[in-house]
Short mmCIF file of C-alpha atoms and ligand atoms in Angstrom, two decimals:
data_model
loop_
_atom_site.label_atom_id
_atom_site.label_comp_id
_atom_site.label_asym_id
_atom_site.label_seq_id
_atom_site.Cartn_x
_atom_site.Cartn_y
_atom_site.Cartn_z
CA UNK A 1 10.34 -0.90 20.88
CA UNK A 2 10.34 -1.19 17.16
CA UNK A 3 7.40 0.17 15.25
CA UNK A 4 5.65 -2.54 13.33
CA UNK A 5 3.93 -2.22 10.09
CA UNK A 6 0.35 -3.29 10.29
CA UNK A 7 -3.03 -2.84 8.75
CA UNK A 8 -5.46 -0.32 10.10
CA UNK A 9 -9.08 0.32 9.32
CA UNK A 10 -9.88 3.94 8.64
CA UNK A 11 -13.07 5.83 7.99
CA UNK A 12 -13.33 8.49 5.31
CA UNK A 13 -14.43 11.83 6.77
CA UNK A 14 -16.40 12.71 3.68
CA UNK A 15 -18.40 9.63 2.78
CA UNK A 16 -17.88 7.39 5.85
CA UNK A 17 -16.57 4.56 3.73
CA UNK A 18 -14.42 2.25 5.84
CA UNK A 19 -11.33 0.87 4.27
CA UNK A 20 -8.39 -1.21 5.48
CA UNK A 21 -5.04 0.31 4.63
CA UNK A 22 -1.42 -0.39 5.46
CA UNK A 23 0.10 1.99 8.01
CA UNK A 24 3.19 2.43 5.85
CA UNK A 25 2.38 3.68 2.40
CA UNK A 26 4.58 4.71 -0.49
CA UNK A 27 1.85 6.56 -2.34
CA UNK A 28 -1.19 8.58 -1.36
CA UNK A 29 -4.05 6.29 -0.41
CA UNK A 30 -7.41 7.47 -1.66
CA UNK A 31 -10.90 6.60 -0.60
CA UNK A 32 -12.22 4.09 -3.07
CA UNK A 33 -15.63 5.73 -3.01
CA UNK A 34 -15.06 9.49 -3.16
CA UNK A 35 -11.33 9.80 -3.85
CA UNK A 36 -10.47 11.77 -0.72
CA UNK A 37 -6.88 11.28 0.46
CA UNK A 38 -6.90 8.97 3.47
CA UNK A 39 -3.16 8.68 4.10
CA UNK A 40 0.03 10.21 2.83
CA UNK A 41 3.52 8.74 2.75
CA UNK A 42 6.05 10.33 5.10
CA UNK A 43 9.00 7.96 4.80
CA UNK A 44 7.93 6.20 7.97
CA UNK A 45 4.44 5.63 9.22
CA UNK A 46 1.72 7.06 7.04
CA UNK A 47 0.29 10.45 7.91
CA UNK A 48 -3.38 9.70 8.36
CA UNK A 49 -5.97 12.06 6.94
CA UNK A 50 -8.83 9.95 8.14
CA UNK A 51 -10.16 8.53 11.36
CA UNK A 52 -8.77 5.21 12.60
CA UNK A 53 -11.61 2.91 13.56
CA UNK A 54 -9.65 -0.26 14.21
CA UNK A 55 -6.22 -1.78 14.18
CA UNK A 56 -5.80 -5.10 12.51
CA UNK A 57 -3.02 -7.37 13.65
ZN1 LIG B 101 -14.75 8.83 0.90
#
């Protein structure tokens, strides 16, 4: 099965802001409220530094 790219909703561990991000990122994704890193690029799927609350198809 091929891994699909999709959007996921994550919650910042510091300020509880919820934000929809892509699960493949080419740059660090930061929380738009507090600036905490939510996801890091790995070359494949993003390494998540935050809690996934939902997957968006
Ligand atoms: Zn935050």
